[in-house]
Coordinates of C-alpha atoms and ligand atoms in Angstrom, one line a residue:
M1301 CA -30.8 40.1 -22.3
Q1302 CA -29.7 36.5 -21.5
K1303 CA -31.4 33.8 -23.3
I1304 CA -33.0 31.1 -21.2
I1305 CA -32.1 27.7 -22.6
S1306 CA -32.9 24.4 -21.1
L1307 CA -30.2 21.8 -20.1
V1308 CA -31.6 18.2 -20.1
L1309 CA -29.4 15.6 -18.5
M1310 CA -29.4 12.1 -19.9
C1311 CA -28.0 9.1 -18.0
A1312 CA -28.8 5.5 -17.5
L1313 CA -29.6 3.9 -14.2
L1314 CA -31.6 6.7 -12.7
G1315 CA -32.7 5.6 -9.2
A1316 CA -30.5 2.5 -9.3
K1317 CA -28.1 3.9 -6.8
A1318 CA -29.4 1.8 -4.0
L1319 CA -28.1 -1.3 -5.5
G1320 CA -26.2 -0.6 -8.8
N1321 CA -23.5 1.9 -9.5
G1322 CA -25.9 4.3 -11.2
V1323 CA -24.5 7.7 -12.1
E1324 CA -27.0 10.5 -11.6
L1325 CA -27.0 14.0 -13.0
K1326 CA -29.2 16.6 -11.5
N1327 CA -30.0 20.4 -11.4
G1328 CA -28.6 21.3 -14.7
A1329 CA -28.1 24.9 -15.7
V1330 CA -26.6 26.9 -18.6
N1331 CA -25.3 30.4 -18.1
E1332 CA -23.8 32.0 -21.2
H1333 CA -21.1 29.5 -22.1
T1334 CA -21.0 27.6 -18.7
V1335 CA -22.8 24.4 -18.2
S1336 CA -23.2 23.2 -14.6
F1337 CA -24.9 20.1 -12.9
D1338 CA -24.7 17.9 -9.9
I1339 CA -23.1 14.5 -10.4
S1340 CA -23.0 11.5 -8.1
W1341 CA -22.4 7.7 -8.3
D1342 CA -21.8 4.7 -6.2
N1343 CA -18.9 2.1 -6.0
S1344 CA -16.4 4.4 -7.6
W1345 CA -12.7 3.7 -7.4
N1346 CA -9.3 5.1 -8.5
F1347 CA -6.1 3.2 -8.0
L1348 CA -4.3 4.4 -11.1
S1349 CA -1.4 5.6 -9.0
Q1350 CA -0.7 2.1 -8.0
G1351 CA -0.8 0.8 -11.5
A1352 CA -4.4 -0.5 -11.2
S1353 CA -7.7 0.7 -12.7
A1354 CA -10.2 3.4 -12.1
D1355 CA -13.7 4.1 -13.0
G1356 CA -15.0 7.4 -14.4
I1357 CA -17.9 9.0 -16.1
W1358 CA -17.6 10.0 -19.8
V1359 CA -19.6 13.3 -20.2
F1360 CA -20.5 14.8 -23.5
V1361 CA -22.8 17.5 -24.8
K1362 CA -25.2 17.9 -27.7
A1363 CA -27.2 21.0 -28.8
K1364 CA -30.2 21.4 -30.9
N1365 CA -30.2 24.1 -33.7
Q1366 CA -33.2 26.2 -34.6
N1367 CA -33.7 23.9 -37.6
G1368 CA -34.1 20.9 -35.3
V1369 CA -30.7 19.3 -36.1
W1370 CA -28.4 18.3 -33.2
Q1371 CA -24.7 18.8 -33.2
H1372 CA -21.9 17.7 -30.9
I1373 CA -20.5 20.5 -28.8
S1374 CA -16.8 20.9 -27.8
I1375 CA -15.6 21.5 -24.3
L1376 CA -13.4 24.6 -24.0
G1377 CA -11.3 23.8 -20.8
V1378 CA -10.9 21.5 -18.0
P1379 CA -14.0 21.4 -15.8
T1380 CA -14.0 22.7 -12.2
Q1381 CA -15.6 21.4 -9.0
Q1382 CA -17.8 23.8 -7.0
S1383 CA -19.0 21.5 -4.2
G1384 CA -18.9 17.9 -2.9
N1385 CA -17.2 15.9 -0.2
E1386 CA -15.2 13.9 -2.6
P1387 CA -12.4 15.8 -4.6
L1388 CA -12.8 14.9 -8.2
E1389 CA -10.3 14.7 -11.1
F1390 CA -11.0 15.5 -14.7
E1391 CA -9.4 14.2 -17.9
L1392 CA -10.0 16.4 -20.9
P1393 CA -8.9 14.6 -24.1
Q1394 CA -7.2 16.5 -26.9
D1395 CA -10.2 16.4 -29.2
Y1396 CA -12.3 18.2 -26.6
L1397 CA -15.4 16.2 -27.4
G1398 CA -16.1 15.4 -23.9
F1399 CA -14.4 14.7 -20.6
F1400 CA -14.0 12.1 -17.9
V1401 CA -14.8 12.7 -14.3
M1402 CA -13.0 10.5 -11.7
R1403 CA -12.8 10.4 -8.0
Q1404 CA -9.3 10.9 -6.6
Q1405 CA -7.3 8.0 -5.1
G1406 CA -9.5 5.5 -3.1
S1407 CA -12.9 4.0 -3.4
G1408 CA -16.5 4.4 -2.3
V1409 CA -19.5 6.7 -2.9
V1410 CA -19.1 10.0 -4.9
S1411 CA -21.9 12.0 -3.2
T1412 CA -23.5 14.9 -4.9
S1413 CA -20.8 17.1 -6.4
R1414 CA -21.4 20.2 -8.5
I1415 CA -19.3 20.6 -11.5
S1416 CA -19.1 23.2 -14.3
F1417 CA -17.4 23.6 -17.6
E1418 CA -17.2 26.0 -20.6
I1419 CA -18.6 24.9 -23.9
D1420 CA -17.6 26.2 -27.4
A1421 CA -21.0 27.3 -28.7
S1422 CA -23.1 30.4 -29.3
L1423 CA -26.2 29.6 -27.3
E1424 CA -28.2 32.1 -29.2
S1425 CA -28.6 29.5 -32.1
F1426 CA -29.7 26.6 -30.0
T1427 CA -33.1 25.6 -28.6
E1428 CA -31.9 22.9 -26.2
I1429 CA -28.8 21.4 -24.7
R1430 CA -28.3 17.9 -23.4
A1431 CA -25.5 16.4 -21.4
F1432 CA -25.0 12.7 -21.5
A1433 CA -23.1 10.4 -19.0
I1434 CA -21.7 7.0 -19.7
E1435 CA -19.9 4.9 -17.0
M1436 CA -16.5 3.7 -18.0
V1437 CA -13.4 2.0 -16.5
K1438 CA -9.8 2.9 -17.2
V1439 CA -7.7 -0.2 -17.8
P1440 CA -4.0 0.5 -17.0
Q1441 CA -1.0 -0.2 -19.0
G1442 CA 0.4 -3.7 -18.6
A1443 CA 1.3 -6.9 -20.3
F1444 CA -1.4 -9.6 -20.6
Y1445 CA -1.9 -13.1 -22.1
L1446 CA -3.9 -13.5 -25.4
G1447 CA -5.6 -16.9 -25.6
D1448 CA -6.1 -19.7 -23.2
G1449 CA -4.3 -22.4 -25.1
S1450 CA -7.4 -24.5 -25.7
S1451 CA -10.5 -22.5 -26.7
V1452 CA -11.7 -22.9 -30.3
S1453 CA -9.7 -20.9 -32.8
S1454 CA -8.1 -19.0 -29.9
Y1455 CA -5.0 -17.0 -30.4
T1456 CA -1.5 -18.3 -29.6
S1457 CA 2.1 -17.5 -30.3
S1458 CA 4.0 -19.6 -32.8
N1459 CA 4.8 -22.2 -30.2
G1460 CA 1.1 -22.9 -29.5
Q1461 CA 1.1 -21.2 -26.1
P1462 CA -1.0 -18.2 -25.0
L1463 CA 0.7 -15.1 -26.4
L1464 CA 2.1 -12.6 -23.9
I1465 CA 1.5 -9.1 -25.2
T1466 CA 4.1 -6.9 -23.9
S1467 CA 3.8 -3.7 -25.9
E1468 CA 1.8 -2.1 -28.8
E1469 CA 4.5 -3.1 -31.3
Q1470 CA 3.9 -5.0 -34.5
I1471 CA 3.2 -8.6 -34.0
D1472 CA 4.5 -11.2 -36.5
G1473 CA 3.7 -14.9 -36.2
L1474 CA 0.2 -14.6 -34.6
T1475 CA -1.6 -17.8 -35.1
I1476 CA -4.5 -19.9 -33.7
T1477 CA -4.9 -23.2 -31.9
N1478 CA -7.7 -25.7 -32.0
P1479 CA -9.2 -24.3 -35.2
N1480 CA -12.9 -24.6 -35.7
G1481 CA -13.6 -27.9 -37.5
E1482 CA -17.2 -27.0 -38.5
F1483 CA -16.7 -23.6 -40.1
A1484 CA -13.3 -22.5 -41.5
P1485 CA -12.0 -19.9 -39.2
S1486 CA -11.2 -16.5 -40.7
L1487 CA -7.6 -16.0 -41.7
V1488 CA -5.1 -14.5 -39.3
P1489 CA -3.0 -11.7 -40.9
S1490 CA 0.7 -12.3 -41.2
V1491 CA 1.3 -9.0 -39.5
V1492 CA -0.6 -7.1 -36.9
S1493 CA 0.6 -3.5 -37.2
S1494 CA 1.7 -1.3 -34.2
S1495 CA -1.4 0.9 -34.8
Y1496 CA -3.9 -1.8 -34.1
P1497 CA -4.9 -1.4 -30.4
K1498 CA -3.6 -4.4 -28.5
G1499 CA -4.7 -3.5 -25.0
Y1500 CA -1.1 -3.0 -23.6
N1501 CA -1.5 0.8 -23.4
P1502 CA -4.1 2.4 -21.1
F1503 CA -7.6 2.7 -22.5
W1504 CA -11.1 3.4 -21.3
V1505 CA -14.0 0.8 -21.8
M1506 CA -17.7 1.1 -21.0
K1507 CA -18.4 -0.5 -17.6
Y1508 CA -21.8 -1.9 -19.2
E1509 CA -23.2 -2.8 -22.4
V1510 CA -25.2 -0.1 -24.2
S1511 CA -28.6 0.1 -22.5
Q1512 CA -32.1 0.5 -24.0
K1513 CA -32.3 4.0 -22.5
Q1514 CA -28.9 5.0 -24.0
Y1515 CA -30.1 3.8 -27.4
V1516 CA -33.3 5.7 -27.1
D1517 CA -31.4 8.9 -26.0
F1518 CA -29.2 8.4 -29.1
L1519 CA -32.2 7.9 -31.6
N1520 CA -33.8 11.0 -30.1
T1521 CA -31.0 13.3 -31.4
L1522 CA -30.9 12.0 -35.0
T1523 CA -32.7 13.3 -38.1
A1524 CA -35.7 11.3 -39.4
T1525 CA -33.5 9.8 -42.2
Q1526 CA -30.8 8.8 -39.8
Q1527 CA -33.4 7.3 -37.4
Q1528 CA -34.8 5.1 -40.2
N1529 CA -31.5 3.5 -40.8
R1530 CA -31.0 2.7 -37.0
I1531 CA -34.2 0.8 -36.4
S1532 CA -36.0 -2.1 -37.9
S1533 CA -39.6 -0.7 -38.0
S1534 CA -40.8 2.3 -40.0
I1535 CA -40.3 5.6 -38.2
T1536 CA -44.0 6.5 -39.2
A1537 CA -45.4 3.3 -37.6
Q1538 CA -47.9 3.8 -35.0
R1539 CA -47.3 4.7 -31.3
G1540 CA -46.1 1.7 -29.4
T1541 CA -44.5 -0.2 -32.3
R1542 CA -41.4 -2.1 -31.1
A1543 CA -38.7 -0.3 -33.0
L1544 CA -35.8 -2.8 -33.0
I1545 CA -37.2 -6.3 -33.1
N1546 CA -37.6 -8.4 -36.2
Q1547 CA -40.7 -6.9 -37.8
Y1548 CA -41.5 -10.3 -39.5
V1549 CA -41.7 -11.9 -36.0
P1550 CA -43.7 -9.2 -34.1
D1551 CA -44.5 -11.3 -31.1
S1552 CA -40.8 -12.0 -30.4
T1553 CA -39.7 -8.9 -28.4
Y1554 CA -36.9 -10.8 -26.6
R1555 CA -37.1 -8.3 -23.7
N1556 CA -36.4 -5.3 -26.0
G1557 CA -38.8 -2.5 -25.0
V1558 CA -37.6 0.3 -27.3
V1559 CA -40.8 1.8 -28.9
I1560 CA -42.0 4.6 -31.0
D1561 CA -43.7 7.2 -28.8
V1562 CA -44.5 9.8 -31.4
P1563 CA -44.3 8.6 -35.1
S1564 CA -42.4 10.7 -37.6
T1565 CA -44.7 12.9 -39.8
N1566 CA -43.6 15.2 -42.7
G1567 CA -39.9 14.6 -42.1
V1568 CA -40.0 15.5 -38.4
P1569 CA -38.0 12.9 -36.5
A1570 CA -39.9 10.3 -34.4
L1571 CA -39.7 10.3 -30.7
F1572 CA -38.6 7.1 -29.1
A1573 CA -39.1 5.8 -25.6
C1574 CA -38.7 2.7 -23.3
N1575 CA -41.8 0.5 -22.7
G1576 CA -40.4 -2.8 -21.4
N1577 CA -43.7 -3.7 -19.6
G1578 CA -45.8 -3.2 -22.8
N1579 CA -48.5 -1.0 -21.3
A1580 CA -49.8 2.4 -22.6
A1581 CA -47.4 4.5 -20.5
Y1582 CA -43.8 5.0 -21.4
N1583 CA -40.5 5.6 -19.5
E1584 CA -42.0 4.1 -16.3
T1585 CA -39.8 2.9 -13.5
D1586 CA -40.3 -0.7 -14.7
D1587 CA -39.9 -0.1 -18.5
A1588 CA -36.4 -1.7 -18.6
M1589 CA -34.5 1.5 -19.4
D1590 CA -31.3 0.0 -17.8
R1591 CA -31.6 -3.3 -19.6
A1592 CA -28.9 -4.1 -22.2
V1593 CA -30.1 -3.3 -25.7
N1594 CA -30.2 -6.2 -28.1
F1595 CA -30.8 -6.4 -31.9
L1596 CA -27.8 -4.2 -32.7
S1597 CA -25.9 -5.0 -35.8
W1598 CA -22.3 -3.8 -36.1
V1599 CA -23.4 -0.7 -38.1
D1600 CA -25.9 0.2 -35.3
L1601 CA -23.2 -0.1 -32.7
A1602 CA -20.7 1.8 -34.7
A1603 CA -23.2 4.7 -35.2
F1604 CA -23.8 4.8 -31.5
L1605 CA -20.1 4.9 -30.7
D1606 CA -19.3 7.5 -33.3
W1607 CA -22.2 9.7 -32.0
A1608 CA -20.9 9.3 -28.4
A1609 CA -17.3 10.3 -29.5
L1610 CA -16.2 6.8 -28.4
R1611 CA -14.7 4.0 -30.6
P1612 CA -15.1 0.2 -30.9
I1613 CA -12.7 -2.0 -28.8
T1614 CA -10.6 -4.7 -30.3
E1615 CA -10.8 -8.4 -29.5
F1616 CA -7.4 -8.1 -27.9
E1617 CA -8.6 -5.3 -25.6
F1618 CA -11.6 -7.5 -24.8
E1619 CA -9.4 -10.3 -23.5
K1620 CA -7.2 -7.8 -21.6
V1621 CA -10.3 -6.3 -19.8
C1622 CA -11.5 -9.8 -18.9
R1623 CA -8.3 -11.5 -17.9
G1624 CA -6.3 -8.7 -16.3
S1625 CA -2.5 -7.9 -16.6
N1626 CA 0.0 -10.8 -16.1
I1627 CA -2.6 -13.3 -15.1
T1628 CA -2.0 -16.9 -16.2
P1629 CA -4.8 -18.0 -18.5
V1630 CA -7.2 -20.7 -17.4
A1631 CA -8.5 -23.1 -20.1
G1632 CA -12.1 -22.3 -21.0
E1633 CA -12.3 -19.4 -18.5
M1634 CA -15.1 -16.9 -18.6
A1635 CA -14.9 -13.2 -17.7
W1636 CA -14.7 -13.9 -13.9
G1637 CA -11.6 -16.1 -14.3
T1638 CA -13.0 -19.7 -14.0
P1639 CA -14.4 -22.1 -16.6
F1640 CA -17.7 -22.6 -14.5
V1641 CA -20.9 -20.6 -14.8
V1642 CA -24.4 -20.4 -13.1
D1643 CA -27.2 -19.4 -15.4
A1644 CA -28.9 -16.2 -14.2
D1645 CA -32.4 -17.2 -15.2
N1646 CA -35.0 -16.4 -12.6
V1647 CA -35.8 -12.6 -12.8
Q1648 CA -36.7 -10.5 -9.9
S1649 CA -38.0 -6.9 -10.1
S1650 CA -38.2 -7.2 -13.9
G1651 CA -37.7 -4.0 -15.8
T1652 CA -36.9 -1.8 -12.8
P1653 CA -33.6 -0.2 -11.8
L1654 CA -33.2 -3.1 -9.4
E1655 CA -33.8 -5.9 -11.9
T1656 CA -31.8 -8.9 -10.8
V1657 CA -32.1 -12.7 -10.5
T1658 CA -32.6 -15.2 -7.6
N1659 CA -29.8 -17.4 -8.9
S1660 CA -26.5 -17.3 -7.1
A1661 CA -22.8 -17.8 -7.9
T1662 CA -20.9 -20.7 -6.3
E1663 CA -17.3 -20.9 -4.9
T1664 CA -16.1 -21.6 -8.5
A1665 CA -18.9 -20.6 -10.8
G1666 CA -19.7 -17.0 -11.9
L1667 CA -23.2 -15.7 -12.5
A1668 CA -24.1 -14.8 -16.1
N1669 CA -27.3 -14.6 -18.3
I1670 CA -26.7 -17.5 -20.7
G1671 CA -28.9 -20.1 -22.4
N1672 CA -27.3 -23.4 -21.3
V1673 CA -30.6 -25.0 -20.4
V1674 CA -31.6 -25.0 -24.1
A1675 CA -30.6 -28.6 -24.4
T1676 CA -33.1 -29.7 -21.9
G1677 CA -35.9 -28.0 -24.0
N1678 CA -36.3 -25.2 -21.5
W1679 CA -35.3 -21.9 -23.1
G1680 CA -35.4 -20.1 -19.8
L1681 CA -35.1 -16.3 -20.0
R1682 CA -35.3 -15.2 -23.6
G1683 CA -33.5 -11.9 -23.7
P1684 CA -31.0 -9.7 -21.9
L1685 CA -31.0 -8.6 -18.2
R1686 CA -30.3 -5.1 -16.8
T1687 CA -26.7 -4.0 -17.1
G1688 CA -24.9 -4.8 -13.9
F1689 CA -27.8 -6.9 -12.7
A1690 CA -25.7 -8.8 -10.2
A1691 CA -23.3 -6.1 -9.1
G1692 CA -23.5 -4.5 -5.6
S1693 CA -21.1 -2.6 -3.4
Q1694 CA -20.0 -5.9 -1.6
T1695 CA -20.2 -8.5 -4.4
T1696 CA -17.2 -10.6 -5.4
R1697 CA -16.1 -11.0 -9.0
L1698 CA -18.0 -14.4 -9.3
E1699 CA -21.2 -13.0 -7.6
A1700 CA -21.2 -10.0 -10.0
G1701 CA -20.0 -12.0 -13.0
A1702 CA -17.4 -9.2 -13.3
A1703 CA -14.3 -9.1 -15.4
Y1704 CA -10.9 -8.5 -13.9
Y1705 CA -11.2 -4.7 -14.0
G1706 CA -14.8 -4.5 -12.8
V1707 CA -16.4 -4.3 -16.2
M1708 CA -19.7 -6.1 -16.3
E1709 CA -21.4 -8.8 -18.5
L1710 CA -18.3 -9.5 -20.8
S1711 CA -19.5 -13.1 -20.6
G1712 CA -23.2 -13.5 -21.5
N1713 CA -26.2 -11.1 -21.7
V1714 CA -25.5 -9.8 -25.3
W1715 CA -22.7 -10.8 -27.6
E1716 CA -20.0 -8.0 -27.8
L1717 CA -19.1 -6.7 -31.3
T1718 CA -15.3 -6.3 -31.2
V1719 CA -12.8 -5.3 -33.9
K1720 CA -11.1 -8.5 -35.3
A1721 CA -7.4 -8.8 -35.9
G1722 CA -8.2 -10.0 -39.5
S1723 CA -10.6 -9.6 -42.4
G1724 CA -9.5 -5.9 -42.6
G1725 CA -10.2 -5.2 -38.9
E1726 CA -6.4 -5.1 -38.4
Q1727 CA -6.4 -1.8 -40.2
F1728 CA -8.2 -0.2 -37.3
S1729 CA -6.0 2.3 -35.5
A1730 CA -8.1 3.5 -32.5
T1731 CA -9.6 6.4 -34.5
L1732 CA -12.1 8.1 -32.2
G1733 CA -15.7 8.9 -33.1
D1734 CA -16.2 12.6 -33.6
G1735 CA -19.8 13.0 -32.5
E1736 CA -21.3 13.4 -35.9
L1737 CA -22.8 10.8 -38.3
S1738 CA -23.2 10.7 -42.0
A1739 CA -26.5 12.1 -43.5
S1740 CA -27.7 8.4 -43.5
G1741 CA -27.0 7.9 -39.8
D1742 CA -23.8 5.8 -40.2
A1743 CA -20.5 6.0 -38.5
N1744 CA -18.0 7.7 -40.9
Q1745 CA -14.6 7.4 -39.2
S1746 CA -11.5 6.3 -41.0
T1747 CA -10.1 2.8 -40.2
W1748 CA -13.3 1.6 -38.6
P1749 CA -14.4 -1.8 -40.1
S1750 CA -16.8 -1.6 -43.0
S1751 CA -20.5 -1.9 -42.9
D1752 CA -20.6 -5.5 -44.1
G1753 CA -19.3 -6.6 -40.7
K1754 CA -16.1 -8.0 -42.0
G1755 CA -13.4 -7.0 -39.5
I1756 CA -15.8 -7.6 -36.6
I1757 CA -16.0 -10.6 -34.4
Y1758 CA -18.6 -11.7 -31.8
R1759 CA -17.1 -12.2 -28.4
G1760 CA -18.3 -13.5 -25.0
G1761 CA -21.6 -15.1 -25.8
G1762 CA -25.1 -14.0 -25.0
W1763 CA -28.4 -15.0 -23.3
G1764 CA -29.0 -17.7 -25.9
S1765 CA -25.5 -19.2 -25.7
T1766 CA -24.9 -22.9 -24.7
L1767 CA -21.8 -24.3 -23.3
G1768 CA -19.7 -27.1 -24.6
E1769 CA -16.8 -28.8 -22.9
V1770 CA -13.5 -27.0 -22.7
G1771 CA -12.0 -27.1 -26.0
S1772 CA -15.3 -27.4 -27.9
Y1773 CA -17.6 -24.5 -28.7
R1774 CA -18.0 -22.4 -25.7
D1775 CA -19.4 -19.0 -26.4
M1776 CA -18.9 -17.4 -23.0
A1777 CA -15.2 -18.2 -22.8
I1778 CA -13.1 -15.1 -23.2
S1779 CA -10.7 -16.6 -25.7
D1780 CA -13.3 -18.5 -27.7
R1781 CA -13.4 -17.5 -31.4
F1782 CA -15.8 -20.2 -32.6
Y1783 CA -17.7 -17.7 -34.8
S1784 CA -14.7 -15.9 -36.4
H1785 CA -16.1 -16.8 -39.8
L1786 CA -19.3 -14.6 -39.3
N1787 CA -19.7 -11.0 -40.3
P1788 CA -22.0 -9.5 -37.7
S1789 CA -23.9 -7.2 -40.1
T1790 CA -27.4 -8.4 -39.0
R1791 CA -29.6 -7.3 -36.0
R1792 CA -29.6 -10.5 -34.0
N1793 CA -31.8 -10.7 -30.8
T1794 CA -28.6 -11.6 -28.9
S1795 CA -26.2 -8.9 -30.2
G1796 CA -25.2 -5.6 -28.8
G1797 CA -22.0 -4.5 -27.1
R1798 CA -20.0 -1.5 -25.9
G1799 CA -17.2 0.8 -26.8
G1800 CA -14.1 2.3 -25.5
R1801 CA -11.7 5.4 -25.8
Ligands
CA2660 CA1 -44.7 1.2 -19.8
CA2661 CA1 -30.7 -18.7 -19.3
CA2662 CA1 -21.8 -9.3 -23.0
CA2663 CA1 -18.3 10.6 -37.5

């Protein structure tokens, strides 16, 4: 007799399709070894055949054993499409830890399409299966400039000009210009090896920063011990306790609504939820599920990425995604390609899938959640916004605050934790996460930077960042490395990030 097993579908941006790009999974089913569900998302594109970018959905599967422990599940073969107006393409990587779904050549809405795939698991031993979806962008192969020639501690070639990266080959003679005069910048290695990902070859990057809902979904598949190391409160704290904020400053939530729903007892994992509006009911429409998650240290982000079978991105890749291929750098430019910014500060529809701001970009200034009114004594919005808060089907790059390849919030919102070409980070060789964490809930992949945060650098600024003149501190500038001396090992209210593959 066939065993009935539930398939639970997890994805961010549920209901955001009217305005955002929200991927939606529905009508999940498991039949023997076959998993099926309906998938749809807006604002899709695929111009890979013209040497440009595409977006796609990274799908991966976890299953819960009889003993309550979750494990990552391998995909057995290329998925197939049963229905839908838009023909889909699939990319199944060699590690079989998930797959990408893409539209074929063109752009527009991917309306409801049913897909199915085989998984490598004996369903008899599981009590529940969950499928997860993360929106990503495929960045094409191509040369690009590293550095803008003026930002603090920004990279240059030996002649002081932005460095044109034309391959993944070893780099000798990398140096920096305009070194930070307040804090000694971290040392640049004499050689950056051919295995350090430079952004020349194609790679996938998350379209958005990790959201509060995504972090909750992650926590809810960990053991109690693993959970305890991925939050700042006790897993046994009472229902409603904010799980990620600084527990010594309990009134300072900084727009983070991740809470304990059911406390851990007797070693049973806690259940986490989103409660952005702070009332007694959780996971409501206005509970900020799609808002970027802050208070992540490097160790937290690394654990999320290992769990999702992704990897961190390097600071070289960060600049490629922002600037685009063969685009001449602009001094002090931010993710949308100009050195000017409008602060996204006046929130509308707070906490909902339509959370946005009333502020608008100008002809030259992009929209981003930053803190440049701090100097006037007005802190403005103290925390992150919804991922993709300014993006719509018709928005320009400045209006959406978008990077060259359509990736969102690379300047502002939360700081991005990227792998530095230095302090040991140059040893990173694009090793992918394998879906499993150590017993303590830490990432455990070879070549990933160590837990002390050395080998990691903050990039792109956050909601609290202020803006100096071009050539002085300028957090949101895509080549700015003002904080290269820091080791991002602490849970700052401004830090989070994303990964790639
Ligand atoms: Ca609530
Ligand atoms: Ca602000
Ligand atoms: Ca950001
Ligand atoms: Ca691992």
